[in-house]
CSV table of C-alpha atoms in Angstrom, one decimal:
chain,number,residue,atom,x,y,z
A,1,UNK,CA,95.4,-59.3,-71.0
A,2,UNK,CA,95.8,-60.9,-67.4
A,3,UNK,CA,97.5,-59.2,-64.1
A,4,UNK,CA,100.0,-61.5,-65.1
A,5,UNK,CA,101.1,-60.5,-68.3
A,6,UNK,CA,100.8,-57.1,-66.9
A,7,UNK,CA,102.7,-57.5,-64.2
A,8,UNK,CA,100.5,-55.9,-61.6
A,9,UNK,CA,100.1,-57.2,-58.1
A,10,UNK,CA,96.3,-58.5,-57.5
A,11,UNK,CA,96.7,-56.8,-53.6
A,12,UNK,CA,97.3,-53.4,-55.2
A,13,UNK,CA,94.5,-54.1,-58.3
A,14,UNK,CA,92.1,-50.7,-58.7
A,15,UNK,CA,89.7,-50.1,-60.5
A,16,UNK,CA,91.3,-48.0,-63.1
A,17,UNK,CA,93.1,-51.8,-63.9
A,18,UNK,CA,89.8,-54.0,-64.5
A,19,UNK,CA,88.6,-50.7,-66.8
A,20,UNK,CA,91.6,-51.6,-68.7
A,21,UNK,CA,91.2,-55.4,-68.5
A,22,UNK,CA,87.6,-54.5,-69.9
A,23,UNK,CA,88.9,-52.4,-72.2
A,24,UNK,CA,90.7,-55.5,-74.1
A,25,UNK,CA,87.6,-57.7,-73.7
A,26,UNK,CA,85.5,-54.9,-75.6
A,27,UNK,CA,87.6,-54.5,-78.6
A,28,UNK,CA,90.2,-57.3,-79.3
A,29,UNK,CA,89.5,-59.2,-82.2
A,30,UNK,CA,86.8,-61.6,-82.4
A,31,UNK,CA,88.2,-65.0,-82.2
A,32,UNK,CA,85.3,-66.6,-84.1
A,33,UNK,CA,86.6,-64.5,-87.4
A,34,UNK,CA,84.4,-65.1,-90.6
A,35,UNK,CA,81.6,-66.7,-88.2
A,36,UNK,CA,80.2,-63.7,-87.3
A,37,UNK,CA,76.4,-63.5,-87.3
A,38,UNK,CA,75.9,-60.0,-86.0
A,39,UNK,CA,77.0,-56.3,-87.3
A,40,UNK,CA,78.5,-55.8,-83.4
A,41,UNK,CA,80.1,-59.3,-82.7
A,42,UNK,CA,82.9,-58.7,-85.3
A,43,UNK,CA,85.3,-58.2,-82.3
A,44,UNK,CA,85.3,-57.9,-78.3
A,45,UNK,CA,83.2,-60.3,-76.5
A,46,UNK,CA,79.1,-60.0,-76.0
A,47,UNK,CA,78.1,-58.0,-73.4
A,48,UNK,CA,76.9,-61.1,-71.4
A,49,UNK,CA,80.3,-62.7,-71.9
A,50,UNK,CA,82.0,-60.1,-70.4
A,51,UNK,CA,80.0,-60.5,-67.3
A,52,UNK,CA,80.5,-63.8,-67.3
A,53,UNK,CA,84.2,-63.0,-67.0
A,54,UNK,CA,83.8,-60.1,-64.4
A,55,UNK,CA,82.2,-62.9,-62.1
A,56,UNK,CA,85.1,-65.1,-61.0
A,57,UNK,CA,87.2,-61.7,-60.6
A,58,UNK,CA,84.6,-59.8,-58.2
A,59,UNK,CA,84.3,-63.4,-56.5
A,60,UNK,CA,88.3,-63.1,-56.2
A,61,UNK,CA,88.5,-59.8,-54.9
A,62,UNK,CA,85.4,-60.8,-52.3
A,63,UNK,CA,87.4,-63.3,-51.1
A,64,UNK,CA,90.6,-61.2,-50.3
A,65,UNK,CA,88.0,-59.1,-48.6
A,66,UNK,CA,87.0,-62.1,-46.2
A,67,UNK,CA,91.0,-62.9,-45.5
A,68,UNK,CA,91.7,-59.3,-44.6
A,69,UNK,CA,93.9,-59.2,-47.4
A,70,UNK,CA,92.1,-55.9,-49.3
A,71,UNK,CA,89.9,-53.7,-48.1
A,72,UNK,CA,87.9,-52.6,-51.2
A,73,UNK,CA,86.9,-54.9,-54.4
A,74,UNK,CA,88.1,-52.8,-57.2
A,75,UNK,CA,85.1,-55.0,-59.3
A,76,UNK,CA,81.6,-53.0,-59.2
A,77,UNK,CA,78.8,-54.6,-58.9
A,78,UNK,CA,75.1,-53.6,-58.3
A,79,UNK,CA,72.7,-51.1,-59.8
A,80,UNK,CA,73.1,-47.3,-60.1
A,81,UNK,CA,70.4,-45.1,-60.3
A,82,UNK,CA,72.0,-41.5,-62.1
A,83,UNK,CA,71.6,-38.3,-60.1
A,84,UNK,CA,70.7,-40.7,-56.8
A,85,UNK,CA,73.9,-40.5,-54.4
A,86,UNK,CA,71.8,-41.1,-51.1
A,87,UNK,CA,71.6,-44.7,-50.6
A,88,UNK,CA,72.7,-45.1,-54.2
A,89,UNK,CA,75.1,-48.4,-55.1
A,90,UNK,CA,78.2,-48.6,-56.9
A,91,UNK,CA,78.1,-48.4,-60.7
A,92,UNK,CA,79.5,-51.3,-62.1
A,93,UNK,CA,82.3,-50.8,-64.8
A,94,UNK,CA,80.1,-52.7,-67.8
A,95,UNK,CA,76.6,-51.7,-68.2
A,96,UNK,CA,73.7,-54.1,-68.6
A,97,UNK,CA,72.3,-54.8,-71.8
A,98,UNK,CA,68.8,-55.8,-72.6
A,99,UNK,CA,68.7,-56.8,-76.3
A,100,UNK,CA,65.1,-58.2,-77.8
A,101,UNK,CA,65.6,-61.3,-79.7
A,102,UNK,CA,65.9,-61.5,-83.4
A,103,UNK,CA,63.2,-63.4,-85.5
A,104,UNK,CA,63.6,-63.4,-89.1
A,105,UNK,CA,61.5,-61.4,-91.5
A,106,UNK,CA,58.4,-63.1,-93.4
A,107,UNK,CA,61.1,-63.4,-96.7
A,108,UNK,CA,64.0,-64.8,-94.7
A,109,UNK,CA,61.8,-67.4,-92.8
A,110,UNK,CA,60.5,-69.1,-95.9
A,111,UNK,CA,63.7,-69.1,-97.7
A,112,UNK,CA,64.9,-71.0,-94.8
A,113,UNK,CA,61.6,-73.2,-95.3
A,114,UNK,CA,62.5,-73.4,-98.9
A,115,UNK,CA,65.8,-75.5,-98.2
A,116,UNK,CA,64.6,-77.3,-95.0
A,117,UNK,CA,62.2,-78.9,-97.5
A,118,UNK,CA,64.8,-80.3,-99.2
A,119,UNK,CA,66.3,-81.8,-96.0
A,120,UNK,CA,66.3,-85.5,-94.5
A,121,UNK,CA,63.0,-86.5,-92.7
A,122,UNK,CA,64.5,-86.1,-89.5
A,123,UNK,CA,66.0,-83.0,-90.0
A,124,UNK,CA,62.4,-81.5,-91.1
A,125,UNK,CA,60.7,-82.8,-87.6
A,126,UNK,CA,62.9,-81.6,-85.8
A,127,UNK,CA,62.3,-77.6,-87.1
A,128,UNK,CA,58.6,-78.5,-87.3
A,129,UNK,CA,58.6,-80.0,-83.5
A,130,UNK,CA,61.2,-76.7,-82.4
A,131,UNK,CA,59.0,-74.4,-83.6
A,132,UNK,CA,55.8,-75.7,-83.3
A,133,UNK,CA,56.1,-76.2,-79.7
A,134,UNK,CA,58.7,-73.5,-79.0
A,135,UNK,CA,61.7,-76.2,-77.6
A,136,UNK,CA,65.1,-75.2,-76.3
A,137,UNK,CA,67.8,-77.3,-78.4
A,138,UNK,CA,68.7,-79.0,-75.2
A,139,UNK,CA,64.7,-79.6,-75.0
A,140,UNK,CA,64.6,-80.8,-78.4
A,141,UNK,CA,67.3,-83.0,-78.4
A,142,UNK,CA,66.2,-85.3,-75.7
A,143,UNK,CA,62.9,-86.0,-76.5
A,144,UNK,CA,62.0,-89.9,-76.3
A,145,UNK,CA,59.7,-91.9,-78.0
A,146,UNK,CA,57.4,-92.1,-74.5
A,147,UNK,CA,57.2,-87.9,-74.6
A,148,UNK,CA,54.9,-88.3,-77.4
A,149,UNK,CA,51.5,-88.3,-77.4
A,150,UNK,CA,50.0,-88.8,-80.6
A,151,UNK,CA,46.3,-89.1,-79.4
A,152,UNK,CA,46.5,-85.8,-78.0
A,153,UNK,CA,49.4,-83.9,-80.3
A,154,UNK,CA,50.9,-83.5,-77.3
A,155,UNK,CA,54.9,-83.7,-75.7
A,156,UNK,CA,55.9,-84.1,-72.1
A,157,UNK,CA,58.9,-81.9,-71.2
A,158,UNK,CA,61.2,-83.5,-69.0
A,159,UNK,CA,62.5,-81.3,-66.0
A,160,UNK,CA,65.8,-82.7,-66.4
A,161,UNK,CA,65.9,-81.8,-69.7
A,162,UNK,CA,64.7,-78.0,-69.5
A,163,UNK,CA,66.8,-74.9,-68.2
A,164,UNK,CA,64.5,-74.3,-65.3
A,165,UNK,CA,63.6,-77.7,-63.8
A,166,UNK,CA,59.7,-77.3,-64.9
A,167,UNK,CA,58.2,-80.1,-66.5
A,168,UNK,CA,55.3,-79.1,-68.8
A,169,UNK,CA,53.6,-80.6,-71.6
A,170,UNK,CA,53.2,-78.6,-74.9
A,171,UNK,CA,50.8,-79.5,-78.0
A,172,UNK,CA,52.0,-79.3,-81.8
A,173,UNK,CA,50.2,-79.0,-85.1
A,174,UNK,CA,48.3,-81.3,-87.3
A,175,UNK,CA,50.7,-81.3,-90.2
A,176,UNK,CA,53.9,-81.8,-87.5
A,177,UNK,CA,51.7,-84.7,-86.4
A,178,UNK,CA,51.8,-86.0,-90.0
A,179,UNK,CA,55.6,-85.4,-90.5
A,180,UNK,CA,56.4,-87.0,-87.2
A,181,UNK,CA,54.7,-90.3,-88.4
A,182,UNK,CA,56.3,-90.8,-91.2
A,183,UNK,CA,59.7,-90.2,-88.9
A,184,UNK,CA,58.8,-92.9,-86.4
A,185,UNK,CA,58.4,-95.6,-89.5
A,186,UNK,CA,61.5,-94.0,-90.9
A,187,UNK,CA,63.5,-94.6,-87.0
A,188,UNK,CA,61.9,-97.7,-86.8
A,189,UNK,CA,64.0,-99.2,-90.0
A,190,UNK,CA,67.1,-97.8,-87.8
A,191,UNK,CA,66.0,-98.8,-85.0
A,192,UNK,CA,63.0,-100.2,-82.8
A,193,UNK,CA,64.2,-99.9,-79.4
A,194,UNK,CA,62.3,-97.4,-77.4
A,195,UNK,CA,64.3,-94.5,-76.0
A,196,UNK,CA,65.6,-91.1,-77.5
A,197,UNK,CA,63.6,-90.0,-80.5
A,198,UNK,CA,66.2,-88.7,-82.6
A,199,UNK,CA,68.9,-91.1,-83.9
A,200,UNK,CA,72.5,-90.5,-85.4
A,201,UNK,CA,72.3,-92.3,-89.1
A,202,UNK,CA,76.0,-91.2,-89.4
A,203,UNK,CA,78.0,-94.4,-89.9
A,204,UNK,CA,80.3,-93.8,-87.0
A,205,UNK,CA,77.3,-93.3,-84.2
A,206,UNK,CA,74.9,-95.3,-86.3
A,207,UNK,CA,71.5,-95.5,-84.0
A,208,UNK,CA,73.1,-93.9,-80.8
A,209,UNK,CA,71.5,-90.4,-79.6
A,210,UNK,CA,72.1,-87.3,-81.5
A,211,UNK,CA,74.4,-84.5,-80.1
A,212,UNK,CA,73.2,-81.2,-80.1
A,213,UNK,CA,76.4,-80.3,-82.0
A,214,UNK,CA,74.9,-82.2,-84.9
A,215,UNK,CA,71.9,-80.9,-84.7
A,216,UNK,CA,73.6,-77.2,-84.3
A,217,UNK,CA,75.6,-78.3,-87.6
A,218,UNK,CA,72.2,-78.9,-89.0
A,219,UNK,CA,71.1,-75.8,-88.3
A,220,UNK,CA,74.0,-73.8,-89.3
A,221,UNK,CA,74.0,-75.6,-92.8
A,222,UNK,CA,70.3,-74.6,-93.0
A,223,UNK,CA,71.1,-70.8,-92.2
A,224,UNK,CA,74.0,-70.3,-94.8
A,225,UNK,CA,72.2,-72.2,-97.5
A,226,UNK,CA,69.4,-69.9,-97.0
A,227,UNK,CA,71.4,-67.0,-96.7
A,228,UNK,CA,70.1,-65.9,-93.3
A,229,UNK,CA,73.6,-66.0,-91.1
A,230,UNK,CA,71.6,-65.2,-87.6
A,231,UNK,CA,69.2,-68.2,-88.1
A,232,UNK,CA,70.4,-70.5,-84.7
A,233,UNK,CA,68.6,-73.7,-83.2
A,234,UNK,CA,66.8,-70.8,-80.9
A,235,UNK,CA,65.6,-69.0,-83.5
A,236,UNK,CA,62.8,-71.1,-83.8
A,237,UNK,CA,61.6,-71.1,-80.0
A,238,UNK,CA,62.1,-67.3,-80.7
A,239,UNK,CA,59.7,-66.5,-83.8
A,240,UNK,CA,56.9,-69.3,-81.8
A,241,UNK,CA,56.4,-67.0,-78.7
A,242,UNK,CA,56.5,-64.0,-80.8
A,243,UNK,CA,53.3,-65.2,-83.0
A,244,UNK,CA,52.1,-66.1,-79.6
A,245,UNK,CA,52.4,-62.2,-78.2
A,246,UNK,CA,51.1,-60.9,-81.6
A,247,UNK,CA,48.1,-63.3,-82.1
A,248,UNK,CA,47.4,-61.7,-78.5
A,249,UNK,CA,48.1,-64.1,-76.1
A,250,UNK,CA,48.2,-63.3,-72.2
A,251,UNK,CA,51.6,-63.4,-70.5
A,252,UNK,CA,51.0,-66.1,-68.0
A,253,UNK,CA,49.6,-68.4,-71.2
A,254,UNK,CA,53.2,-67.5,-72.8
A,255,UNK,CA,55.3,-68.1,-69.7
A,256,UNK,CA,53.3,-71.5,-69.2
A,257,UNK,CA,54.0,-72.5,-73.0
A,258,UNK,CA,57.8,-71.5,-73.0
A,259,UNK,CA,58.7,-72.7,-69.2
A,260,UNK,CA,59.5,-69.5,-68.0
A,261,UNK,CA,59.4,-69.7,-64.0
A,262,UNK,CA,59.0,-65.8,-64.5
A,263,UNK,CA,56.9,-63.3,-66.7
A,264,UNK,CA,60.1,-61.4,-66.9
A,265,UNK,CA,61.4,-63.4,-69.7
A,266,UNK,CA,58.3,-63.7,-71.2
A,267,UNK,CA,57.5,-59.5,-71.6
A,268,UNK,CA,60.6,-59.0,-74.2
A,269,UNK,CA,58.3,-61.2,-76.7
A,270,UNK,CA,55.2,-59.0,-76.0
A,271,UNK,CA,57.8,-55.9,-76.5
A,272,UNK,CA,59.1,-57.4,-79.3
A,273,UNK,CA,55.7,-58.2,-81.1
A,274,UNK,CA,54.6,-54.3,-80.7
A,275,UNK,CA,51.2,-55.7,-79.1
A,276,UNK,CA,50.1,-53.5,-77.0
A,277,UNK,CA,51.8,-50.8,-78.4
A,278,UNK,CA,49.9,-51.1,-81.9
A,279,UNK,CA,46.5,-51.4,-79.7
A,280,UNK,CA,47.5,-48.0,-78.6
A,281,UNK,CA,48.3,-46.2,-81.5
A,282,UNK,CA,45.0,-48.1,-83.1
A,283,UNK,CA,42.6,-47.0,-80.2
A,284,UNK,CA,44.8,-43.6,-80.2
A,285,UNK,CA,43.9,-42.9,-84.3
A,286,UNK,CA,40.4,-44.1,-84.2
A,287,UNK,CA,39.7,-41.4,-81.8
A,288,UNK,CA,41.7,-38.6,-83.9
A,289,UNK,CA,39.9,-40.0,-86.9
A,290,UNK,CA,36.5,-40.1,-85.7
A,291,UNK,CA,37.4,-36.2,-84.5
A,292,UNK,CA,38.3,-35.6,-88.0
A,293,UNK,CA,35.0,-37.2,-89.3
A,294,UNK,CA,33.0,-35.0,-87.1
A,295,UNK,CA,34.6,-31.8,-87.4
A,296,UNK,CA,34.7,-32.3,-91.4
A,297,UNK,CA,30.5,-33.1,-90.6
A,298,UNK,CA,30.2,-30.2,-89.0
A,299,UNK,CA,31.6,-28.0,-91.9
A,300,UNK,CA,28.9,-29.2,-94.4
A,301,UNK,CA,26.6,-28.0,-92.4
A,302,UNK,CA,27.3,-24.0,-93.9
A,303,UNK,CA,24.8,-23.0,-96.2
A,304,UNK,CA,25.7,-23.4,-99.6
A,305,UNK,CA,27.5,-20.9,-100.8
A,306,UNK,CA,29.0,-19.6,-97.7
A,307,UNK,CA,32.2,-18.5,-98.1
A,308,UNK,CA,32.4,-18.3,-102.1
């Protein structure tokens, strides 16, 4: 649904109108059909899409604002605190949601292990070097053959290649090491120019750059074959920070690892690996238990008998 179709003049737009316009967004059907990866994303948009779409509108109505034309924007925006009305801000019309990330289970990961063994050489680096090092597909993607250093099992991160603009340099395992050799003398029989690490072998782009579609075709293939639908190319980067969080990392060692300019990004992996929370309920239950202990000492010290 647009104004247009429903005939309603943008200079008379309330809000009761963009409630109806996110009405539609919410629960029309999903265009992506039998694609859906998620119990909620079988129709309506994401949350974050909507925003997305709420954007150019506020921005609309903020510029009929500046020409004099309205004097309200019918789009709310802000934070609203409940039962705060002094100094409070408007409540916007679609709530923020947080959502943790998804990881697979121990079972679903090594069923997807299970057929990426059976994958091209390429194909298998690519998940090893993704996960290993926790890469963005975008990151992934454009690694060249001068990012690598073998010496120290180590990858430079180009900032024009990350979502942040921060360049930093990322180690990866022994056995990654040994997979990615055997893919350089694979490359070099397509071909020995230096450049982007990952080639097309397809016939039609034969030894040009791959696309992230492909590799997000890849991936996909991967997923279904495995039977594990929410498996994407971020799943990877996803399940690498986790370990890191569980295995007890500190936050700034994470956020410098990922490329997160900010710890905020970082905390949903410590949330989502139940860290701190499990040291709680550990150091909580050794202290009831050793309370137990004692009081259950204390009761053999009646006399025999006592009692019978």
């Amino acid at each position: 649904m647009s104004f247009r179709t429903a005939q309603v003049d943008p200079l008379i737009v309330r809000r009761a109108h963009i409630a109806v316009y996110v009405r539609v967004l919410t629960s029309r059907p999903h265009r992506r059909g039998g694609n859906v990866v998620s119990i909620d994303s079988g129709s309506g948009l994401a949350n974050a899409t909507i925003q997305q779409r709420l954007v150019p509108v506020r921005l609309f109505y903020d510029f009929l604002m500046e020409e004099g034309l309205r004097e309200s924007n019918p789009v709310g925006r802000g934070r609203y605190t409940p039962g705060r009305r002094v100094g409070g801000r408007q409540r916007g019309l679609v709530p923020r949601l947080t959502k943790l990330p998804w990881i697979p289970s121990e079972e679903q990961w090594l069923r997807i292990l299970e057929v990426a063994r059976r994958e091209p050489v390429r194909n298998r680096v690519m998940l090893a070097l993704a996960y290993d090092a926790a890469l963005r597909r975008e990151e992934l993607r454009s690694l060249r053959t001068d990012d690598i250093d073998p010496a120290h099992r180590t990858l430079r991160v180009r900032a024009e290649t990350t979502k942040n603009r921060l360049e930093r340099v990322v180690p990866y395992s022994a056995p990654t090491g040994v997979l990615l050799s055997g893919y350089l003398a694979h490359r070099a029989g397509i071909s020995r120019a230096r450049g982007p690490l990952f080639l097309s072998e397809s016939r039609r782009n034969h030894a040009q750059p791959l696309s992230l579609w492909t590799w997000s075709k890849v991936v996909r293939r991967i997923a279904l074959a495995a039977g594990v639908e929410r498996f994407s190319t971020h799943t990877t980067r996803h399940l690498c920070l986790t370990g890191l969080a569980r295995m007890g990392w500190e936050v700034h060692a994470i956020a410098t690892f990922a490329g997160h300019r900010h710890t905020d990004s970082t905390l949903q992996y410590i949330h989502l690996s139940g860290r701190d929370l499990a040291d709680k309920l550990s150091r909580g239950m050794e202290h009831i238990h050793a309370w137990r202990i004692q009081t259950l000492a204390a009761a053999n010290t009646t006399p025999c008998g006592a009692g019978s």
